[in-house]
Short mmCIF file of C-alpha atoms and ligand atoms in Angstrom, two decimals:
data_model
loop_
_atom_site.label_atom_id
_atom_site.label_comp_id
_atom_site.label_asym_id
_atom_site.label_seq_id
_atom_site.Cartn_x
_atom_site.Cartn_y
_atom_site.Cartn_z
CA UNK O 166 -14.80 9.59 16.65
CA UNK O 167 -15.19 6.25 14.85
CA UNK O 168 -18.99 6.78 14.93
CA UNK O 169 -18.48 9.92 12.86
CA UNK O 170 -16.95 7.94 10.00
CA UNK O 171 -19.42 6.74 7.40
CA UNK O 172 -17.59 7.41 4.15
CA UNK O 173 -14.14 6.44 2.93
CA UNK O 174 -12.26 7.75 -0.11
CA UNK O 175 -9.30 5.78 -1.44
CA UNK O 176 -6.81 7.55 -3.72
CA UNK O 177 -4.95 5.24 -6.10
CA UNK O 178 -6.65 2.16 -7.56
CA UNK O 179 -3.48 0.08 -7.91
CA UNK O 180 -2.24 -2.98 -6.02
CA UNK O 181 -3.10 -1.59 -2.57
CA UNK O 182 -5.97 0.81 -3.26
CA UNK O 183 -8.10 -1.99 -4.74
CA UNK O 184 -7.92 -4.09 -1.57
CA UNK O 185 -8.38 -1.13 0.80
CA UNK O 186 -11.51 -0.05 -1.10
CA UNK O 187 -12.84 -3.62 -1.07
CA UNK O 188 -12.49 -4.20 2.68
CA UNK O 189 -13.86 -0.75 3.52
CA UNK O 190 -16.98 -1.38 1.41
CA UNK O 191 -17.29 -4.91 2.82
CA UNK O 192 -17.29 -3.41 6.34
CA UNK O 193 -20.28 -1.23 5.36
CA UNK O 194 -18.68 2.08 4.36
CA UNK O 195 -19.58 4.05 1.26
CA UNK O 196 -16.36 4.18 -0.74
CA UNK O 197 -15.06 6.35 -3.55
CA UNK O 198 -12.09 4.80 -5.34
CA UNK O 199 -10.18 7.42 -7.33
CA UNK O 200 -7.33 7.19 -9.82
CA UNK O 201 -5.86 9.42 -12.51
CA UNK O 202 -6.01 6.53 -14.97
CA UNK O 203 -9.34 5.30 -16.28
CA UNK O 204 -7.68 1.95 -17.11
CA UNK O 205 -6.59 1.52 -13.46
CA UNK O 206 -10.20 2.02 -12.34
CA UNK O 207 -11.50 -0.54 -14.80
CA UNK O 208 -8.88 -3.06 -13.73
CA UNK O 209 -9.65 -2.40 -10.06
CA UNK O 210 -13.37 -3.00 -10.63
CA UNK O 211 -12.63 -6.38 -12.22
CA UNK O 212 -10.15 -7.43 -9.54
CA UNK O 213 -12.46 -6.49 -6.66
CA UNK O 214 -15.33 -8.47 -8.23
CA UNK O 215 -13.00 -11.43 -8.77
CA UNK O 216 -11.65 -11.28 -5.18
CA UNK O 217 -15.20 -11.32 -3.84
CA UNK O 218 -16.16 -14.25 -6.07
CA UNK O 219 -13.18 -16.19 -4.73
CA UNK O 220 -14.40 -15.33 -1.22
CA UNK O 221 -17.79 -16.88 -2.04
CA UNK O 222 -16.09 -20.04 -3.38
CA UNK O 223 -14.18 -20.32 -0.10
CA UNK O 224 -17.33 -19.84 1.96
CA UNK O 225 -16.15 -16.53 3.44
CA UNK O 226 -19.09 -14.44 2.19
CA UNK O 227 -22.48 -14.72 0.54
CA UNK O 228 -23.63 -13.59 -2.91
CA UNK O 229 -25.67 -10.85 -1.20
CA UNK O 230 -22.57 -9.58 0.62
CA UNK O 231 -20.70 -9.46 -2.68
CA UNK O 232 -23.50 -7.45 -4.32
CA UNK O 233 -23.77 -5.06 -1.34
CA UNK O 234 -19.99 -4.54 -1.30
CA UNK O 235 -19.88 -3.78 -5.03
CA UNK O 236 -22.83 -1.38 -4.71
CA UNK O 237 -21.05 0.66 -2.06
CA UNK O 238 -18.03 1.44 -4.30
CA UNK O 239 -18.04 4.38 -6.72
CA UNK O 240 -15.18 4.62 -9.21
CA UNK O 241 -14.02 8.11 -10.15
CA UNK O 242 -11.33 9.98 -12.04
CA UNK O 243 -12.62 13.37 -10.88
CA UNK O 244 -10.73 14.55 -7.81
CA UNK O 245 -13.72 16.62 -6.67
CA UNK O 246 -15.28 13.31 -5.63
CA UNK O 247 -12.59 12.92 -2.96
CA UNK O 248 -14.74 14.21 -0.13
CA UNK O 249 -15.17 11.80 2.79
CA UNK O 250 -14.80 11.34 6.55
CA UNK O 251 -11.46 9.61 5.97
CA UNK O 252 -9.31 9.67 2.85
CA UNK O 253 -6.73 6.87 2.51
CA UNK O 254 -3.96 7.55 0.00
CA UNK O 255 -2.31 4.66 -1.91
CA UNK O 256 -0.54 6.35 -4.82
CA UNK O 257 3.03 6.20 -6.06
CA UNK O 258 5.74 6.10 -3.32
CA UNK O 259 7.04 9.63 -3.94
CA UNK O 260 7.23 12.39 -1.33
CA UNK O 261 6.51 15.38 -3.59
CA UNK O 262 3.56 13.72 -5.34
CA UNK O 263 2.04 12.66 -2.01
CA UNK O 264 2.52 16.13 -0.48
CA UNK O 265 0.81 17.92 -3.33
CA UNK O 266 -2.06 15.41 -3.22
CA UNK O 267 -2.63 16.02 0.51
CA UNK O 268 -2.64 19.81 -0.01
CA UNK O 269 -5.42 19.29 -2.57
CA UNK O 270 -7.27 16.92 -0.21
CA UNK O 271 -7.18 19.60 2.50
CA UNK O 272 -8.78 22.08 0.11
CA UNK O 273 -11.54 19.64 -0.81
CA UNK O 274 -12.41 18.35 2.67
CA UNK O 275 -13.59 19.77 5.97
CA UNK O 276 -11.22 20.17 8.93
CA UNK O 277 -12.74 17.06 10.51
CA UNK O 278 -11.69 14.69 7.72
CA UNK O 279 -8.89 12.31 8.65
CA UNK O 280 -6.16 12.14 6.00
CA UNK O 281 -4.23 8.86 5.99
CA UNK O 282 -1.31 7.59 3.94
CA UNK O 283 -0.50 3.97 3.13
CA UNK O 284 3.16 4.84 2.52
CA UNK O 285 5.57 1.97 3.16
CA UNK O 286 8.58 4.05 4.02
CA UNK O 287 8.27 7.84 3.72
CA UNK O 288 8.22 9.57 7.14
CA UNK O 289 4.67 10.60 8.11
CA UNK O 290 5.95 13.84 9.62
CA UNK O 291 7.59 14.76 6.33
CA UNK O 292 4.51 14.09 4.18
CA UNK O 293 2.30 15.99 6.65
CA UNK O 294 4.62 19.01 6.98
CA UNK O 295 3.09 22.07 5.37
CA UNK O 296 -0.51 20.94 5.86
CA UNK O 297 -2.82 23.42 7.60
CA UNK O 298 -3.96 20.71 10.02
CA UNK O 299 -1.17 18.13 10.37
CA UNK O 300 -2.76 16.80 13.57
CA UNK O 301 -5.40 15.00 11.48
CA UNK O 302 -2.75 13.38 9.26
CA UNK O 303 -1.70 9.78 10.06
CA UNK O 304 -0.09 6.67 8.59
CA UNK O 305 -2.37 3.68 7.96
CA UNK O 306 -0.09 1.03 6.50
CA UNK O 307 -1.81 -2.06 5.09
CA UNK O 308 0.01 -5.13 3.80
CA UNK O 309 -0.28 -6.84 0.44
CA UNK O 310 -2.76 -8.35 -0.46
CA UNK O 311 -4.74 -5.77 1.56
CA UNK O 312 -7.98 -7.77 1.50
CA UNK O 313 -6.25 -10.75 3.10
CA UNK O 314 -3.30 -9.64 5.24
CA UNK O 315 -4.38 -8.83 8.79
CA UNK O 316 -1.71 -6.42 9.98
CA UNK O 317 -2.12 -2.62 9.81
CA UNK O 318 0.56 -0.30 11.20
CA UNK O 319 -0.94 2.95 12.56
CA UNK O 320 1.83 5.53 12.48
CA UNK O 321 1.74 8.87 14.30
CA UNK O 322 3.83 11.68 12.90
CA UNK O 323 5.21 14.37 15.22
CA UNK O 324 1.99 16.38 14.84
CA UNK O 325 -0.63 13.58 14.67
CA UNK O 326 -3.23 13.89 17.44
CA UNK O 327 -3.78 10.93 19.76
CA UNK O 328 -7.49 11.05 18.99
CA UNK O 329 -6.86 10.66 15.25
CA UNK O 330 -4.42 7.75 15.77
CA UNK O 331 -6.89 6.04 18.12
CA UNK O 332 -9.76 6.48 15.65
CA UNK O 333 -7.72 4.94 12.83
CA UNK O 334 -6.73 2.09 15.16
CA UNK O 335 -10.41 1.43 15.89
CA UNK O 336 -11.28 1.74 12.21
CA UNK O 337 -8.68 -0.93 11.38
CA UNK O 338 -10.34 -3.20 13.95
CA UNK O 339 -13.70 -2.56 12.29
CA UNK O 340 -12.16 -3.59 8.96
CA UNK O 341 -11.28 -6.92 10.68
CA UNK O 342 -7.58 -6.08 10.75
CA UNK O 343 -5.03 -6.35 13.55
CA UNK O 344 -3.67 -2.83 14.13
CA UNK O 345 -0.36 -2.00 15.79
CA UNK O 346 0.71 1.49 16.84
CA UNK O 347 4.13 2.45 15.47
CA UNK O 348 6.39 5.47 15.82
CA UNK O 349 7.46 7.46 12.79
CA UNK O 350 10.84 5.78 12.10
CA UNK O 351 12.07 4.90 8.59
CA UNK O 352 10.26 1.78 7.35
CA UNK O 353 8.23 1.75 10.59
CA UNK O 354 8.39 -1.84 11.95
CA UNK O 355 7.78 -4.47 9.28
CA UNK O 356 9.51 -2.85 6.30
CA UNK O 357 12.59 -2.11 8.39
CA UNK O 358 12.96 -5.74 9.37
CA UNK O 359 11.84 -7.17 6.00
CA UNK O 360 14.00 -4.90 3.82
CA UNK O 361 16.96 -7.23 4.26
CA UNK O 362 14.94 -10.12 2.83
CA UNK O 363 14.80 -8.35 -0.55
CA UNK O 364 18.14 -6.53 -0.42
CA UNK O 365 20.13 -9.64 0.52
CA UNK O 366 18.24 -11.76 -2.03
CA UNK O 367 19.25 -9.27 -4.72
CA UNK O 368 22.87 -9.26 -3.49
CA UNK O 369 23.00 -13.07 -3.74
CA UNK O 370 21.70 -12.74 -7.32
CA UNK O 371 24.16 -9.92 -8.18
CA UNK O 372 27.09 -11.98 -6.92
CA UNK O 373 26.02 -14.92 -9.10
CA UNK O 374 25.67 -17.22 -6.09
CA UNK O 375 22.33 -18.59 -7.33
CA UNK O 376 19.60 -17.71 -9.83
CA UNK O 377 16.16 -16.21 -9.12
CA UNK O 378 14.26 -19.50 -9.07
CA UNK O 379 16.92 -21.23 -7.03
CA UNK O 380 16.91 -18.54 -4.33
CA UNK O 381 13.08 -18.53 -4.15
CA UNK O 382 12.89 -22.34 -4.03
CA UNK O 383 15.39 -22.57 -1.20
CA UNK O 384 13.74 -19.85 0.88
CA UNK O 385 10.29 -21.38 0.28
CA UNK O 386 11.51 -24.85 1.25
CA UNK O 387 12.72 -23.41 4.54
CA UNK O 388 9.17 -22.35 5.44
CA UNK O 389 8.60 -18.94 3.88
CA UNK O 390 5.38 -18.63 1.86
CA UNK O 391 7.26 -16.81 -0.93
CA UNK O 392 10.89 -16.20 -1.79
CA UNK O 393 12.12 -12.60 -2.24
CA UNK O 394 11.69 -12.49 -6.04
CA UNK O 395 8.19 -13.95 -6.14
CA UNK O 396 7.27 -11.53 -3.35
CA UNK O 397 8.77 -8.50 -5.14
CA UNK O 398 6.70 -9.42 -8.20
CA UNK O 399 3.58 -9.50 -6.01
CA UNK O 400 4.41 -6.20 -4.29
CA UNK O 401 5.40 -4.43 -7.52
CA UNK O 402 9.11 -4.29 -8.41
CA UNK O 403 8.83 -0.48 -8.87
CA UNK O 404 7.14 0.05 -5.51
CA UNK O 405 9.61 -2.23 -3.76
CA UNK O 406 12.51 -0.37 -5.37
CA UNK O 407 11.15 3.05 -4.31
CA UNK O 408 10.77 1.81 -0.74
CA UNK O 409 14.38 0.56 -0.62
CA UNK O 410 15.58 3.86 -2.11
CA UNK O 411 13.67 5.91 0.42
CA UNK O 412 14.93 3.79 3.34
CA UNK O 413 18.52 3.98 2.03
CA UNK O 414 18.23 7.79 2.09
CA UNK O 415 16.43 7.89 5.43
CA UNK O 416 19.29 5.88 6.99
CA UNK O 417 21.89 8.29 5.54
CA UNK O 418 23.03 5.98 2.72
CA UNK O 419 23.70 3.07 5.07
CA UNK O 420 25.08 0.46 2.63
CA UNK O 421 22.98 -2.32 4.14
CA UNK O 422 19.94 -0.72 2.42
CA UNK O 423 21.71 -0.05 -0.92
CA UNK O 424 19.24 -0.43 -3.82
CA UNK O 425 20.18 -3.02 -6.45
CA UNK O 426 21.08 -2.14 -10.04
CA UNK O 427 19.41 -5.36 -11.23
CA UNK O 428 16.17 -4.16 -9.67
CA UNK O 429 16.63 -0.67 -11.07
CA UNK O 430 16.99 -2.15 -14.55
CA UNK O 431 13.71 -4.06 -14.13
CA UNK O 432 12.01 -0.80 -13.15
CA UNK O 433 13.52 1.06 -16.14
CA UNK O 434 12.32 -1.71 -18.47
CA UNK O 435 8.77 -1.52 -17.10
CA UNK O 436 9.05 -5.05 -15.70
CA UNK O 437 7.07 -4.22 -12.57
CA UNK O 438 5.96 -7.72 -11.63
CA UNK O 439 2.51 -9.29 -11.75
CA UNK O 440 0.73 -6.02 -12.46
CA UNK O 441 2.68 -5.60 -15.73
CA UNK O 442 2.73 -9.38 -16.42
CA UNK O 443 6.53 -9.43 -16.26
CA UNK O 444 9.00 -8.94 -13.46
CA UNK O 445 11.49 -11.49 -12.22
CA UNK O 446 9.03 -14.03 -13.66
CA UNK O 447 6.60 -13.88 -16.59
CA UNK O 448 2.82 -14.17 -16.04
CA UNK O 449 -0.05 -15.06 -18.39
P1 LIG R 51 0.59 0.83 -7.74
O1 LIG R 51 1.66 1.28 -8.66
O2 LIG R 51 0.09 -0.56 -7.87
O3 LIG R 51 -0.69 1.80 -7.84
C1 LIG R 51 -0.60 3.19 -7.68
C2 LIG R 51 -1.82 3.81 -8.35
O4 LIG R 51 -1.83 5.20 -8.03
C3 LIG R 51 -1.79 3.71 -9.90
O5 LIG R 51 -3.03 3.18 -10.35
C4 LIG R 51 -1.59 5.15 -10.36
O6 LIG R 51 -2.30 5.43 -11.56
C5 LIG R 51 -2.17 5.92 -9.19
N1 LIG R 51 -1.63 7.27 -9.04
C6 LIG R 51 -0.36 7.67 -9.12
N2 LIG R 51 -0.27 8.99 -8.85
C7 LIG R 51 -1.53 9.41 -8.58
C8 LIG R 51 -2.10 10.65 -8.20
N3 LIG R 51 -1.34 11.75 -8.07
N4 LIG R 51 -3.42 10.71 -7.98
C9 LIG R 51 -4.18 9.60 -8.12
N5 LIG R 51 -3.72 8.39 -8.46
C10 LIG R 51 -2.39 8.31 -8.70
O7 LIG R 51 1.14 1.12 -6.25
P2 LIG R 51 0.86 0.30 -4.92
O8 LIG R 51 1.75 -0.89 -4.89
O9 LIG R 51 -0.60 0.13 -4.73
O10 LIG R 51 1.44 1.31 -3.82
C11 LIG R 51 0.71 2.45 -3.42
C12 LIG R 51 1.24 2.92 -2.09
O11 LIG R 51 1.06 1.88 -1.12
C13 LIG R 51 2.73 3.27 -2.08
O12 LIG R 51 2.94 4.35 -1.22
C14 LIG R 51 3.37 1.99 -1.54
O13 LIG R 51 4.60 2.23 -0.91
C15 LIG R 51 2.32 1.55 -0.52
N6 LIG R 51 2.32 0.13 -0.20
C16 LIG R 51 2.52 -0.81 -1.19
C17 LIG R 51 2.52 -2.16 -0.86
C18 LIG R 51 2.71 -3.20 -1.91
O14 LIG R 51 2.98 -4.36 -1.53
N7 LIG R 51 2.60 -2.89 -3.19
C19 LIG R 51 2.32 -2.61 0.54
C20 LIG R 51 2.03 -1.55 1.47
C21 LIG R 51 2.08 -0.23 1.11
#
């Protein structure tokens, strides 16, 4: 089935959608990158061009490859352009919004189109419930930054067909990623293990044990590339908060996943991290 995929549509041109569109175009696919916000599309176009330029500086690609990659991406705020062999969704981490998007994607596309979600934490079976063809619906979970991080979790919901999961697994390989099959459990594999990194970091802060910079510095000096606060700013404080909230609910309010009020306040204030230039740190 991989041979039948020649076009990719990416919904959501934010932190993750930008990178997913970039690597898909780099691998030779024609890509439509869609967002509701014109400003998100403009920002995505700039970031993708800048990522590719950095790749040239590092000797990872040529100028011709950059030009070809850019030429393969179309930016759109018209949802009628979302017709492709596979549609990868990377919009806000909210069950109802994702479900209504996938209903619309089913209307727009043929029965053969694979519909994939990049959700970090919402059960695949739950998002896919109510679709006419839930067997073609699958989780394709990239990691941030999507154009660099190798891992992709391929998650089958209760109704996902084996053929669809296998095709997405092969597609991830073609995008030069390292795919891993995962079952549809809350947080899948990585987010379930990693959640404690953020949640415990926030508890240490809440209890006044240490400040943000101190916690990050200590964790980084012990070998981690980034401490929890620098990493939340990279991920998006709002996205990270939504993921914790959805895992807390999925595990029946297990207190070990309790979302932090400090983080909630950042979200309420619009301090979403690097993408809004302010989160736990301030950015130029
Ligand atoms: P983001 O907030 O950076 O970008 C989301 C984009 O989706 C925004 O540009 C917004 O305008 C757009 N959008 C929202 N609703 C839309 C709709 N109905 N139709 C079209 N566009 C819409 O979010 P981010 O961080 O890229 O996350 C997207 C998804 O990827 C979430 O499900 C998140 O859990 C998941 N994810 C995020 C990671 C991260 O580190 N940020 C890592 C892996 C997965």
